[in-house]
């Protein structure tokens, strides 16, 4: 891939504002004046505490929500709704429980009228890539949580979307499984060159995976800061660049978390964040 291709803007959000109306209350401002450009093939994380508008932003890019004002362009065209170029992977795999793993992965291709034999070959190929070739004929309930999320990733990528949107896809998994899936997602991303937007509230996860981290804030929801991550890949979370960045992000968050907690718990609340400092021997990462 030539450098000029990588430099193309893939997704452009300009002054995006999103309000949710509430009965007998002032509307919730989920996103206030969000401007962000994402390049083709870039891996961008949206990081921030619950309620800061991460899912709303992802859903707007997916075409599942409509912005109240502002504009959203993909490949320089306005977005009118969901499209084949964008696929979302959620925290829950959303697999059809009565269908085999293979049928689940083939489903989206058959809907698009891909011939059955070709759909089967492509689905099996993707199941191999996520190391589940042997489980093609299993039912979802026979799989662990991590395996289900692998199927969900295969099911998304088999249709060859340009953009993969992931909303806390690994949040329900144990830490060991999560670390394995980080390495696998990193590899798949580098092999396929997809543009990925990855929502998380785990700082470690964001620094290990991303080219750039968009740190978000609450009330109103929006962008607080953007951090480029300049560590070589594949990465290990003990990389000193990543540990340093993780602490920098945590420092920015302290102010934000204190503000939110004071609003919720009263003005005498003083946040003690020393306990949150990153110890490289602790591989749990910092959930926020
Ligand atoms: N469909 C909805 N109707 C009303 N309010 C919503 C809706 N979706 C999200 N919100 C509100 O918008 C804000 C941002 O929510 P969300 O994007 O889900 O945050 P996050 O994913 O960062 O936790 C929250 O205050 C939430 O309550
Ligand atoms: Mg969310």
mmCIF file of C-alpha atoms and ligand atoms in Angstrom:
data_model
loop_
_atom_site.group_PDB
_atom_site.id
_atom_site.type_symbol
_atom_site.label_atom_id
_atom_site.label_comp_id
_atom_site.label_asym_id
_atom_site.label_seq_id
_atom_site.Cartn_x
_atom_site.Cartn_y
_atom_site.Cartn_z
ATOM 1 C CA UNK A 1 0.000 0.000 0.000
ATOM 2 C CA UNK A 2 1.454 3.417 -0.951
ATOM 3 C CA UNK A 3 1.819 6.139 1.638
ATOM 4 C CA UNK A 4 -0.551 8.419 -0.260
ATOM 5 C CA UNK A 5 -3.347 5.881 0.225
ATOM 6 C CA UNK A 6 -2.767 5.800 3.984
ATOM 7 C CA UNK A 7 -2.897 9.590 4.097
ATOM 8 C CA UNK A 8 -6.468 9.701 2.761
ATOM 9 C CA UNK A 9 -9.144 10.873 5.179
ATOM 10 C CA UNK A 10 -11.588 8.003 5.515
ATOM 11 C CA UNK A 11 -14.019 9.317 8.107
ATOM 12 C CA UNK A 12 -14.602 13.003 8.817
ATOM 13 C CA UNK A 13 -16.796 14.269 11.645
ATOM 14 C CA UNK A 14 -17.324 18.015 11.653
ATOM 15 C CA UNK A 15 -18.946 19.849 14.573
ATOM 16 C CA UNK A 16 -21.109 16.850 15.358
ATOM 17 C CA UNK A 17 -23.705 17.585 18.027
ATOM 18 C CA UNK A 18 -26.140 15.031 19.423
ATOM 19 C CA UNK A 19 -28.976 15.624 21.865
ATOM 20 C CA UNK A 20 -31.411 13.109 23.270
ATOM 21 C CA UNK A 21 -34.792 14.579 24.228
ATOM 22 C CA UNK A 22 -36.089 13.682 27.682
ATOM 23 C CA UNK A 23 -39.614 14.088 28.968
ATOM 24 C CA UNK A 24 -39.909 16.944 31.503
ATOM 25 C CA UNK A 25 -36.127 17.444 31.566
ATOM 26 C CA UNK A 26 -33.539 19.418 29.673
ATOM 27 C CA UNK A 27 -32.218 17.311 26.782
ATOM 28 C CA UNK A 28 -29.075 15.218 27.336
ATOM 29 C CA UNK A 29 -26.176 16.552 25.282
ATOM 30 C CA UNK A 30 -24.456 13.263 24.402
ATOM 31 C CA UNK A 31 -21.959 14.905 22.033
ATOM 32 C CA UNK A 32 -21.004 18.546 21.901
ATOM 33 C CA UNK A 33 -19.135 19.866 18.878
ATOM 34 C CA UNK A 34 -17.068 16.803 17.978
ATOM 35 C CA UNK A 35 -14.585 17.311 15.123
ATOM 36 C CA UNK A 36 -12.363 14.367 14.180
ATOM 37 C CA UNK A 37 -10.751 12.958 11.030
ATOM 38 C CA UNK A 38 -9.698 9.337 10.726
ATOM 39 C CA UNK A 39 -7.375 8.118 7.983
ATOM 40 C CA UNK A 40 -7.731 4.996 5.854
ATOM 41 C CA UNK A 41 -6.218 2.049 7.691
ATOM 42 C CA UNK A 42 -5.955 3.895 10.991
ATOM 43 C CA UNK A 43 -6.733 2.253 14.369
ATOM 44 C CA UNK A 44 -8.433 4.831 16.606
ATOM 45 C CA UNK A 45 -9.763 4.212 20.111
ATOM 46 C CA UNK A 46 -12.502 6.189 21.832
ATOM 47 C CA UNK A 47 -11.594 6.092 25.524
ATOM 48 C CA UNK A 48 -13.519 7.525 28.428
ATOM 49 C CA UNK A 49 -15.795 6.907 31.403
ATOM 50 C CA UNK A 50 -19.320 5.596 31.072
ATOM 51 C CA UNK A 51 -21.741 8.154 29.643
ATOM 52 C CA UNK A 52 -19.217 10.287 27.748
ATOM 53 C CA UNK A 53 -20.805 9.524 24.372
ATOM 54 C CA UNK A 54 -18.523 6.780 23.030
ATOM 55 C CA UNK A 55 -21.333 4.516 21.833
ATOM 56 C CA UNK A 56 -23.298 7.468 20.506
ATOM 57 C CA UNK A 57 -20.312 8.548 18.399
ATOM 58 C CA UNK A 58 -19.752 4.996 17.141
ATOM 59 C CA UNK A 59 -23.462 4.606 16.330
ATOM 60 C CA UNK A 60 -23.460 7.858 14.364
ATOM 61 C CA UNK A 61 -20.534 6.588 12.253
ATOM 62 C CA UNK A 62 -22.405 3.270 11.863
ATOM 63 C CA UNK A 63 -25.476 5.168 10.636
ATOM 64 C CA UNK A 64 -27.572 3.734 13.487
ATOM 65 C CA UNK A 65 -28.046 7.176 15.075
ATOM 66 C CA UNK A 66 -28.462 10.518 13.333
ATOM 67 C CA UNK A 67 -26.530 13.550 14.524
ATOM 68 C CA UNK A 68 -28.654 16.534 15.685
ATOM 69 C CA UNK A 69 -26.349 18.889 13.782
ATOM 70 C CA UNK A 70 -22.940 18.816 12.148
ATOM 71 C CA UNK A 71 -21.740 16.560 9.399
ATOM 72 C CA UNK A 72 -20.293 13.105 8.900
ATOM 73 C CA UNK A 73 -18.484 12.040 5.738
ATOM 74 C CA UNK A 74 -17.166 8.608 4.811
ATOM 75 C CA UNK A 75 -14.994 8.619 1.687
ATOM 76 C CA UNK A 76 -16.092 12.245 1.285
ATOM 77 C CA UNK A 77 -19.764 11.276 1.029
ATOM 78 C CA UNK A 78 -22.444 12.127 3.615
ATOM 79 C CA UNK A 79 -23.743 9.145 5.591
ATOM 80 C CA UNK A 80 -27.463 8.474 5.247
ATOM 81 C CA UNK A 81 -27.721 5.248 7.286
ATOM 82 C CA UNK A 82 -26.045 1.876 7.776
ATOM 83 C CA UNK A 83 -24.026 0.529 4.834
ATOM 84 C CA UNK A 84 -22.014 -2.495 3.723
ATOM 85 C CA UNK A 85 -18.817 -0.495 4.142
ATOM 86 C CA UNK A 86 -19.273 -0.307 7.961
ATOM 87 C CA UNK A 87 -19.861 -3.159 10.408
ATOM 88 C CA UNK A 88 -20.275 -3.055 14.197
ATOM 89 C CA UNK A 89 -19.038 -5.667 16.684
ATOM 90 C CA UNK A 90 -20.666 -5.330 20.118
ATOM 91 C CA UNK A 91 -19.764 -6.526 23.616
ATOM 92 C CA UNK A 92 -22.272 -9.356 23.260
ATOM 93 C CA UNK A 93 -21.442 -11.476 20.230
ATOM 94 C CA UNK A 94 -25.059 -11.429 18.997
ATOM 95 C CA UNK A 95 -24.702 -14.846 17.381
ATOM 96 C CA UNK A 96 -27.887 -16.712 16.429
ATOM 97 C CA UNK A 97 -27.986 -19.452 19.103
ATOM 98 C CA UNK A 98 -29.759 -22.002 16.881
ATOM 99 C CA UNK A 99 -27.218 -21.735 14.054
ATOM 100 C CA UNK A 100 -23.811 -23.416 13.882
ATOM 101 C CA UNK A 101 -20.710 -21.227 14.037
ATOM 102 C CA UNK A 102 -20.247 -21.724 10.277
ATOM 103 C CA UNK A 103 -23.858 -20.761 9.483
ATOM 104 C CA UNK A 104 -23.533 -17.674 11.657
ATOM 105 C CA UNK A 105 -20.464 -16.535 9.710
ATOM 106 C CA UNK A 106 -22.037 -17.405 6.329
ATOM 107 C CA UNK A 107 -25.304 -15.645 7.126
ATOM 108 C CA UNK A 108 -24.305 -12.124 6.074
ATOM 109 C CA UNK A 109 -22.893 -13.421 2.790
ATOM 110 C CA UNK A 110 -26.034 -15.410 1.931
ATOM 111 C CA UNK A 111 -28.147 -12.301 2.624
ATOM 112 C CA UNK A 112 -25.999 -10.546 0.033
ATOM 113 C CA UNK A 113 -26.697 -13.348 -2.471
ATOM 114 C CA UNK A 114 -23.164 -14.707 -2.455
ATOM 115 C CA UNK A 115 -23.441 -18.295 -3.882
ATOM 116 C CA UNK A 116 -23.612 -20.898 -1.120
ATOM 117 C CA UNK A 117 -20.351 -22.711 -1.963
ATOM 118 C CA UNK A 118 -18.377 -19.467 -2.139
ATOM 119 C CA UNK A 119 -19.969 -18.239 1.117
ATOM 120 C CA UNK A 120 -18.963 -21.486 2.821
ATOM 121 C CA UNK A 121 -15.363 -21.265 1.602
ATOM 122 C CA UNK A 122 -15.026 -17.637 2.677
ATOM 123 C CA UNK A 123 -16.572 -18.351 6.087
ATOM 124 C CA UNK A 124 -14.279 -21.351 6.680
ATOM 125 C CA UNK A 125 -11.298 -19.265 5.630
ATOM 126 C CA UNK A 126 -12.196 -16.608 8.223
ATOM 127 C CA UNK A 127 -12.821 -19.228 10.902
ATOM 128 C CA UNK A 128 -9.265 -20.491 10.277
ATOM 129 C CA UNK A 129 -7.949 -16.926 10.623
ATOM 130 C CA UNK A 130 -9.541 -16.624 14.073
ATOM 131 C CA UNK A 131 -8.346 -20.162 14.968
ATOM 132 C CA UNK A 132 -11.822 -21.689 15.112
ATOM 133 C CA UNK A 133 -11.702 -23.981 12.079
ATOM 134 C CA UNK A 134 -12.335 -26.996 14.310
ATOM 135 C CA UNK A 135 -15.473 -25.400 15.766
ATOM 136 C CA UNK A 136 -17.286 -24.691 12.485
ATOM 137 C CA UNK A 137 -20.095 -27.100 13.345
ATOM 138 C CA UNK A 138 -20.373 -26.229 17.042
ATOM 139 C CA UNK A 139 -23.287 -24.208 18.398
ATOM 140 C CA UNK A 140 -22.584 -20.843 20.074
ATOM 141 C CA UNK A 141 -23.430 -22.132 23.582
ATOM 142 C CA UNK A 142 -20.585 -24.648 23.276
ATOM 143 C CA UNK A 143 -18.040 -21.823 22.967
ATOM 144 C CA UNK A 144 -16.333 -19.668 25.628
ATOM 145 C CA UNK A 145 -16.891 -15.898 25.680
ATOM 146 C CA UNK A 146 -13.574 -15.272 23.919
ATOM 147 C CA UNK A 147 -14.396 -17.804 21.198
ATOM 148 C CA UNK A 148 -17.789 -16.186 20.625
ATOM 149 C CA UNK A 149 -16.128 -12.795 20.141
ATOM 150 C CA UNK A 150 -13.725 -14.425 17.654
ATOM 151 C CA UNK A 151 -16.758 -15.676 15.711
ATOM 152 C CA UNK A 152 -18.268 -12.184 15.859
ATOM 153 C CA UNK A 153 -15.050 -10.733 14.403
ATOM 154 C CA UNK A 154 -14.968 -13.389 11.648
ATOM 155 C CA UNK A 155 -18.636 -12.731 10.869
ATOM 156 C CA UNK A 156 -17.914 -9.003 10.560
ATOM 157 C CA UNK A 157 -14.758 -9.290 8.457
ATOM 158 C CA UNK A 158 -15.982 -12.043 6.109
ATOM 159 C CA UNK A 159 -18.138 -9.452 4.326
ATOM 160 C CA UNK A 160 -14.997 -7.346 3.742
ATOM 161 C CA UNK A 161 -16.203 -3.989 5.131
ATOM 162 C CA UNK A 162 -13.826 -1.009 4.827
ATOM 163 C CA UNK A 163 -14.526 0.055 8.399
ATOM 164 C CA UNK A 164 -14.796 -2.065 11.532
ATOM 165 C CA UNK A 165 -16.588 -0.405 14.468
ATOM 166 C CA UNK A 166 -16.063 -2.153 17.804
ATOM 167 C CA UNK A 167 -18.045 -1.186 20.929
ATOM 168 C CA UNK A 168 -16.236 -2.582 24.004
ATOM 169 C CA UNK A 169 -15.906 -5.970 22.255
ATOM 170 C CA UNK A 170 -13.657 -7.502 24.934
ATOM 171 C CA UNK A 171 -15.086 -5.807 28.051
ATOM 172 C CA UNK A 172 -16.822 -8.960 29.309
ATOM 173 C CA UNK A 173 -13.781 -11.221 28.890
ATOM 174 C CA UNK A 174 -11.209 -12.254 31.463
ATOM 175 C CA UNK A 175 -7.844 -10.527 31.314
ATOM 176 C CA UNK A 176 -5.863 -13.437 29.828
ATOM 177 C CA UNK A 177 -8.363 -13.955 27.008
ATOM 178 C CA UNK A 178 -8.445 -10.233 26.388
ATOM 179 C CA UNK A 179 -4.662 -10.094 25.978
ATOM 180 C CA UNK A 180 -4.708 -12.939 23.446
ATOM 181 C CA UNK A 181 -7.487 -11.246 21.483
ATOM 182 C CA UNK A 182 -5.530 -7.964 21.484
ATOM 183 C CA UNK A 183 -2.644 -9.712 19.741
ATOM 184 C CA UNK A 184 -4.967 -11.374 17.259
ATOM 185 C CA UNK A 185 -6.905 -8.210 16.466
ATOM 186 C CA UNK A 186 -3.630 -6.330 15.990
ATOM 187 C CA UNK A 187 -2.476 -8.999 13.531
ATOM 188 C CA UNK A 188 -5.781 -9.054 11.604
ATOM 189 C CA UNK A 189 -5.789 -5.271 11.417
ATOM 190 C CA UNK A 190 -2.241 -5.186 10.023
ATOM 191 C CA UNK A 191 -3.020 -7.944 7.493
ATOM 192 C CA UNK A 192 -6.306 -6.471 6.262
ATOM 193 C CA UNK A 193 -5.553 -2.723 6.445
ATOM 194 C CA UNK A 194 -9.077 -1.996 7.749
ATOM 195 C CA UNK A 195 -9.952 1.282 9.400
ATOM 196 C CA UNK A 196 -10.952 0.475 12.990
ATOM 197 C CA UNK A 197 -12.749 2.577 15.598
ATOM 198 C CA UNK A 198 -12.528 0.793 18.939
ATOM 199 C CA UNK A 199 -14.536 1.894 21.986
ATOM 200 C CA UNK A 200 -13.130 1.044 25.406
ATOM 201 C CA UNK A 201 -12.975 2.271 28.983
ATOM 202 C CA UNK A 202 -9.693 0.416 29.599
ATOM 203 C CA UNK A 203 -6.598 2.609 29.218
ATOM 204 C CA UNK A 204 -4.209 -0.343 28.780
ATOM 205 C CA UNK A 205 -6.342 -1.773 25.978
ATOM 206 C CA UNK A 206 -6.369 1.589 24.194
ATOM 207 C CA UNK A 207 -2.584 2.107 24.360
ATOM 208 C CA UNK A 208 -1.778 -1.453 23.267
ATOM 209 C CA UNK A 209 -4.037 -1.353 20.204
ATOM 210 C CA UNK A 210 -4.273 2.195 18.875
ATOM 211 C CA UNK A 211 -2.516 4.533 16.460
ATOM 212 C CA UNK A 212 -4.393 7.356 18.190
ATOM 213 C CA UNK A 213 -6.458 7.559 21.361
ATOM 214 C CA UNK A 214 -9.367 9.974 21.541
ATOM 215 C CA UNK A 215 -9.872 10.727 25.225
ATOM 216 C CA UNK A 216 -13.471 11.746 25.844
ATOM 217 C CA UNK A 217 -15.194 13.692 28.612
ATOM 218 C CA UNK A 218 -18.680 13.888 30.095
ATOM 219 C CA UNK A 219 -21.307 16.592 30.616
ATOM 220 C CA UNK A 220 -21.406 17.475 27.873
ATOM 221 C CA UNK A 221 -19.874 14.503 26.077
ATOM 222 C CA UNK A 222 -17.065 15.293 23.691
ATOM 223 C CA UNK A 223 -13.349 15.150 22.989
ATOM 224 C CA UNK A 224 -10.973 16.115 25.797
ATOM 225 C CA UNK A 225 -7.644 15.306 24.114
ATOM 226 C CA UNK A 226 -6.088 13.155 21.412
ATOM 227 C CA UNK A 227 -2.943 11.088 22.011
ATOM 228 C CA UNK A 228 -0.884 9.540 19.211
ATOM 229 C CA UNK A 229 0.696 6.208 20.204
ATOM 230 C CA UNK A 230 4.152 5.885 18.688
ATOM 231 C CA UNK A 231 5.263 2.450 19.831
ATOM 232 C CA UNK A 232 6.351 -0.291 17.392
ATOM 233 C CA UNK A 233 4.043 -3.266 16.775
ATOM 234 C CA UNK A 234 3.398 -5.935 17.821
ATOM 235 C CA UNK A 235 3.291 -4.360 21.273
ATOM 236 C CA UNK A 236 3.596 -5.627 24.795
ATOM 237 C CA UNK A 237 1.891 -3.681 27.545
ATOM 238 C CA UNK A 238 5.162 -3.461 29.523
ATOM 239 C CA UNK A 239 6.737 -1.326 26.731
ATOM 240 C CA UNK A 240 8.019 1.765 28.578
ATOM 241 C CA UNK A 241 6.477 4.125 25.983
ATOM 242 C CA UNK A 242 3.072 2.590 26.661
ATOM 243 C CA UNK A 243 3.431 2.624 30.458
ATOM 244 C CA UNK A 244 4.409 6.294 30.288
ATOM 245 C CA UNK A 245 1.468 7.139 28.030
ATOM 246 C CA UNK A 246 -0.923 5.199 30.237
ATOM 247 C CA UNK A 247 0.109 7.337 33.226
ATOM 248 C CA UNK A 248 -0.199 10.559 31.209
ATOM 249 C CA UNK A 249 -3.737 9.670 30.183
ATOM 250 C CA UNK A 250 -4.597 8.733 33.753
ATOM 251 C CA UNK A 251 -3.363 12.139 34.923
ATOM 252 C CA UNK A 252 -5.697 13.863 32.428
ATOM 253 C CA UNK A 253 -8.544 11.711 33.586
ATOM 254 C CA UNK A 254 -8.090 12.532 37.264
ATOM 255 C CA UNK A 255 -9.369 16.036 36.769
ATOM 256 C CA UNK A 256 -12.339 14.791 34.789
ATOM 257 C CA UNK A 257 -13.183 11.976 37.200
ATOM 258 C CA UNK A 258 -12.990 14.331 40.168
ATOM 259 C CA UNK A 259 -15.368 16.745 38.456
ATOM 260 C CA UNK A 260 -17.882 13.978 37.745
ATOM 261 C CA UNK A 261 -17.633 12.426 41.216
ATOM 262 C CA UNK A 262 -18.099 15.809 42.870
ATOM 263 C CA UNK A 263 -21.258 16.326 40.834
ATOM 264 C CA UNK A 264 -22.518 12.903 41.835
ATOM 265 C CA UNK A 265 -21.293 12.576 45.423
ATOM 266 C CA UNK A 266 -20.997 16.127 46.679
ATOM 267 C CA UNK A 267 -18.383 18.869 46.599
ATOM 268 C CA UNK A 268 -16.357 17.592 49.596
ATOM 269 C CA UNK A 269 -15.386 14.480 47.679
ATOM 270 C CA UNK A 270 -11.614 14.326 47.124
ATOM 271 C CA UNK A 271 -10.360 11.745 44.698
ATOM 272 C CA UNK A 272 -7.253 9.782 45.629
ATOM 273 C CA UNK A 273 -5.747 8.407 42.461
ATOM 274 C CA UNK A 274 -2.356 7.241 43.743
ATOM 275 C CA UNK A 275 -3.815 3.762 43.959
ATOM 276 C CA UNK A 276 -4.528 3.856 40.240
ATOM 277 C CA UNK A 277 -0.906 4.499 39.191
ATOM 278 C CA UNK A 278 0.347 1.932 36.736
ATOM 279 C CA UNK A 279 2.472 -0.816 38.151
ATOM 280 C CA UNK A 280 4.043 -2.708 35.219
ATOM 281 C CA UNK A 281 3.752 -5.927 37.244
ATOM 282 C CA UNK A 282 0.003 -5.557 37.371
ATOM 283 C CA UNK A 283 -1.360 -6.744 34.052
ATOM 284 C CA UNK A 284 -4.993 -5.858 34.729
ATOM 285 C CA UNK A 285 -4.787 -2.398 33.147
ATOM 286 C CA UNK A 286 -6.767 0.538 34.465
ATOM 287 C CA UNK A 287 -10.506 0.423 34.037
ATOM 288 C CA UNK A 288 -12.129 3.811 34.300
HETATM 289 N N1 LIG B 1 -31.219 6.425 23.158
HETATM 290 C C1 LIG B 1 -30.916 7.287 24.134
HETATM 291 N N2 LIG B 1 -31.887 8.053 24.693
HETATM 292 C C2 LIG B 1 -31.596 8.947 25.669
HETATM 293 N N3 LIG B 1 -30.353 9.186 26.144
HETATM 294 C C3 LIG B 1 -29.344 8.461 25.622
HETATM 295 C C4 LIG B 1 -29.576 7.483 24.594
HETATM 296 N N4 LIG B 1 -28.370 6.932 24.266
HETATM 297 C C5 LIG B 1 -27.462 7.521 25.051
HETATM 298 N N5 LIG B 1 -28.041 8.451 25.861
HETATM 299 C C6 LIG B 1 -27.344 9.321 26.821
HETATM 300 O O1 LIG B 1 -26.258 9.951 26.143
HETATM 301 C C7 LIG B 1 -25.096 9.959 26.967
HETATM 302 C C8 LIG B 1 -23.970 9.214 26.264
HETATM 303 O O2 LIG B 1 -24.295 7.835 26.213
HETATM 304 P P1 LIG B 1 -23.374 6.743 25.515
HETATM 305 O O3 LIG B 1 -23.007 7.208 24.149
HETATM 306 O O4 LIG B 1 -24.067 5.432 25.622
HETATM 307 O O5 LIG B 1 -22.064 6.763 26.447
HETATM 308 P P2 LIG B 1 -20.892 5.701 26.623
HETATM 309 O O6 LIG B 1 -20.969 4.709 25.498
HETATM 310 O O7 LIG B 1 -19.646 6.515 26.598
HETATM 311 O O8 LIG B 1 -21.096 5.060 27.965
HETATM 312 C C9 LIG B 1 -25.499 9.358 28.293
HETATM 313 O O9 LIG B 1 -25.850 10.412 29.169
HETATM 314 C C10 LIG B 1 -26.708 8.523 27.955
HETATM 315 O O10 LIG B 1 -27.573 8.398 29.048
HETATM 316 MG MG1 LIG B 2 -21.185 2.611 25.497
#
